[in-house]
């Protein structure tokens, strides 16, 4: 996992982790008791919440990191694939509302040094 920040127009929305490997993406937020940041999952078009202990917000991003779809996912569910998605962003349910995240928002992942 690579640690960093998720930003919108230079404003930090949350601390984040980017799951670069297949195993990191497959694990995602599974079995974590709590999670206050955001997780970026490159090369992801669909998300499942099997084994995730809390509902999550999911945003699908295109190749330019623009939000193209958002969904709240309860436990033990699967999203429909978003064919235009290049990656997905996960956070605890309610996070996107707190951040004011919306369709069309341009995001950036900035790694910490």
mmCIF file of C-alpha atoms in Angstrom:
data_model
loop_
_atom_site.group_PDB
_atom_site.id
_atom_site.type_symbol
_atom_site.label_atom_id
_atom_site.label_comp_id
_atom_site.label_asym_id
_atom_site.label_seq_id
_atom_site.Cartn_x
_atom_site.Cartn_y
_atom_site.Cartn_z
ATOM 1 C CA UNK A 1 0.000 0.000 0.000
ATOM 2 C CA UNK A 2 1.189 3.463 -0.803
ATOM 3 C CA UNK A 3 0.166 6.160 1.689
ATOM 4 C CA UNK A 4 -0.867 9.608 0.560
ATOM 5 C CA UNK A 5 -3.687 12.118 0.295
ATOM 6 C CA UNK A 6 -6.790 12.488 -1.870
ATOM 7 C CA UNK A 7 -7.202 16.074 -3.075
ATOM 8 C CA UNK A 8 -9.798 18.056 -5.028
ATOM 9 C CA UNK A 9 -8.576 21.316 -6.540
ATOM 10 C CA UNK A 10 -5.633 21.362 -4.139
ATOM 11 C CA UNK A 11 -7.807 20.786 -1.046
ATOM 12 C CA UNK A 12 -7.046 17.668 1.011
ATOM 13 C CA UNK A 13 -10.187 15.544 1.392
ATOM 14 C CA UNK A 14 -8.682 12.615 3.290
ATOM 15 C CA UNK A 15 -5.626 10.584 4.132
ATOM 16 C CA UNK A 16 -5.510 7.736 1.655
ATOM 17 C CA UNK A 17 -3.936 4.442 0.728
ATOM 18 C CA UNK A 18 -3.452 3.285 -2.850
ATOM 19 C CA UNK A 19 -3.702 -0.482 -3.330
ATOM 20 C CA UNK A 20 -1.335 -1.107 -6.226
ATOM 21 C CA UNK A 21 -0.969 -4.905 -6.227
ATOM 22 C CA UNK A 22 -3.666 -7.430 -7.106
ATOM 23 C CA UNK A 23 -3.697 -8.779 -3.522
ATOM 24 C CA UNK A 24 -3.976 -5.281 -2.014
ATOM 25 C CA UNK A 25 -6.898 -4.470 -4.333
ATOM 26 C CA UNK A 26 -8.598 -7.796 -3.602
ATOM 27 C CA UNK A 27 -8.320 -7.218 0.159
ATOM 28 C CA UNK A 28 -9.382 -3.564 0.110
ATOM 29 C CA UNK A 29 -11.220 -2.789 3.350
ATOM 30 C CA UNK A 30 -12.064 -6.427 4.173
ATOM 31 C CA UNK A 31 -11.959 -7.292 7.891
ATOM 32 C CA UNK A 32 -10.982 -3.807 9.025
ATOM 33 C CA UNK A 33 -12.935 -2.804 12.102
ATOM 34 C CA UNK A 34 -12.810 0.875 11.274
ATOM 35 C CA UNK A 35 -11.454 3.133 8.548
ATOM 36 C CA UNK A 36 -11.323 6.920 8.557
ATOM 37 C CA UNK A 37 -9.474 7.602 5.322
ATOM 38 C CA UNK A 38 -9.924 6.700 1.681
ATOM 39 C CA UNK A 39 -8.669 3.763 -0.333
ATOM 40 C CA UNK A 40 -7.855 4.097 -4.006
ATOM 41 C CA UNK A 41 -8.122 0.922 -6.092
ATOM 42 C CA UNK A 42 -6.488 1.292 -9.540
ATOM 43 C CA UNK A 43 -7.678 -0.909 -12.413
ATOM 44 C CA UNK A 44 -11.047 -1.476 -10.713
ATOM 45 C CA UNK A 45 -14.463 -1.293 -12.381
ATOM 46 C CA UNK A 46 -16.597 -3.033 -9.751
ATOM 47 C CA UNK A 47 -16.505 -3.306 -5.960
ATOM 48 C CA UNK A 48 -17.818 -5.900 -3.529
ATOM 49 C CA UNK A 49 -18.360 -5.484 0.192
ATOM 50 C CA UNK A 50 -18.072 -9.150 1.220
ATOM 51 C CA UNK A 51 -16.261 -9.177 4.556
ATOM 52 C CA UNK A 52 -16.349 -5.390 4.946
ATOM 53 C CA UNK A 53 -17.711 -4.653 8.416
ATOM 54 C CA UNK A 54 -19.408 -1.324 7.615
ATOM 55 C CA UNK A 55 -21.251 0.317 4.703
ATOM 56 C CA UNK A 56 -19.006 2.189 2.269
ATOM 57 C CA UNK A 57 -19.182 5.014 -0.241
ATOM 58 C CA UNK A 58 -17.690 4.122 -3.631
ATOM 59 C CA UNK A 59 -16.716 6.583 -6.360
ATOM 60 C CA UNK A 60 -15.657 5.362 -9.783
ATOM 61 C CA UNK A 61 -13.051 7.509 -11.531
ATOM 62 C CA UNK A 62 -12.170 7.727 -15.223
ATOM 63 C CA UNK A 63 -8.626 7.878 -16.622
ATOM 64 C CA UNK A 64 -8.400 11.582 -15.770
ATOM 65 C CA UNK A 65 -9.415 10.880 -12.122
ATOM 66 C CA UNK A 66 -12.819 12.527 -12.637
ATOM 67 C CA UNK A 67 -15.761 11.096 -10.648
ATOM 68 C CA UNK A 68 -18.101 9.373 -13.126
ATOM 69 C CA UNK A 69 -20.347 7.428 -10.702
ATOM 70 C CA UNK A 70 -20.986 7.182 -6.970
ATOM 71 C CA UNK A 71 -22.822 4.590 -4.906
ATOM 72 C CA UNK A 72 -23.339 3.698 -1.253
ATOM 73 C CA UNK A 73 -22.728 0.002 -0.747
ATOM 74 C CA UNK A 74 -24.165 -1.923 2.181
ATOM 75 C CA UNK A 75 -22.403 -4.981 3.557
ATOM 76 C CA UNK A 76 -22.385 -8.141 1.414
ATOM 77 C CA UNK A 77 -23.226 -6.393 -1.877
ATOM 78 C CA UNK A 78 -21.624 -5.958 -5.325
ATOM 79 C CA UNK A 79 -21.715 -2.918 -7.609
ATOM 80 C CA UNK A 80 -22.475 -3.119 -11.282
ATOM 81 C CA UNK A 81 -19.319 -2.747 -13.378
ATOM 82 C CA UNK A 82 -18.621 0.769 -14.637
ATOM 83 C CA UNK A 83 -16.991 0.192 -18.000
ATOM 84 C CA UNK A 84 -15.536 3.732 -18.250
ATOM 85 C CA UNK A 85 -13.944 3.443 -14.792
ATOM 86 C CA UNK A 86 -10.179 3.244 -14.471
ATOM 87 C CA UNK A 87 -10.205 3.057 -10.669
ATOM 88 C CA UNK A 88 -12.415 3.211 -7.613
ATOM 89 C CA UNK A 89 -12.268 5.186 -4.383
ATOM 90 C CA UNK A 90 -13.695 3.667 -1.169
ATOM 91 C CA UNK A 91 -14.448 5.341 2.145
ATOM 92 C CA UNK A 92 -16.719 4.791 5.141
ATOM 93 C CA UNK A 93 -20.355 5.599 4.300
ATOM 94 C CA UNK A 94 -21.073 9.304 4.820
ATOM 95 C CA UNK A 95 -17.541 10.415 3.947
ATOM 96 C CA UNK A 96 -18.434 11.654 0.464
ATOM 97 C CA UNK A 97 -21.239 13.783 1.871
ATOM 98 C CA UNK A 98 -18.851 15.304 4.462
ATOM 99 C CA UNK A 99 -16.315 16.020 1.714
ATOM 100 C CA UNK A 100 -18.957 17.475 -0.604
ATOM 101 C CA UNK A 101 -17.852 15.005 -3.303
ATOM 102 C CA UNK A 102 -19.924 15.069 -6.472
ATOM 103 C CA UNK A 103 -20.098 13.769 -10.014
ATOM 104 C CA UNK A 104 -17.561 15.466 -12.256
ATOM 105 C CA UNK A 105 -15.169 16.334 -9.424
ATOM 106 C CA UNK A 106 -11.514 16.109 -10.454
ATOM 107 C CA UNK A 107 -9.471 14.220 -7.834
ATOM 108 C CA UNK A 108 -5.765 13.693 -7.305
ATOM 109 C CA UNK A 109 -3.805 11.138 -5.280
ATOM 110 C CA UNK A 110 -0.647 12.701 -3.862
ATOM 111 C CA UNK A 111 1.769 10.196 -2.264
ATOM 112 C CA UNK A 112 3.485 11.100 0.988
ATOM 113 C CA UNK A 113 7.250 11.202 0.880
#
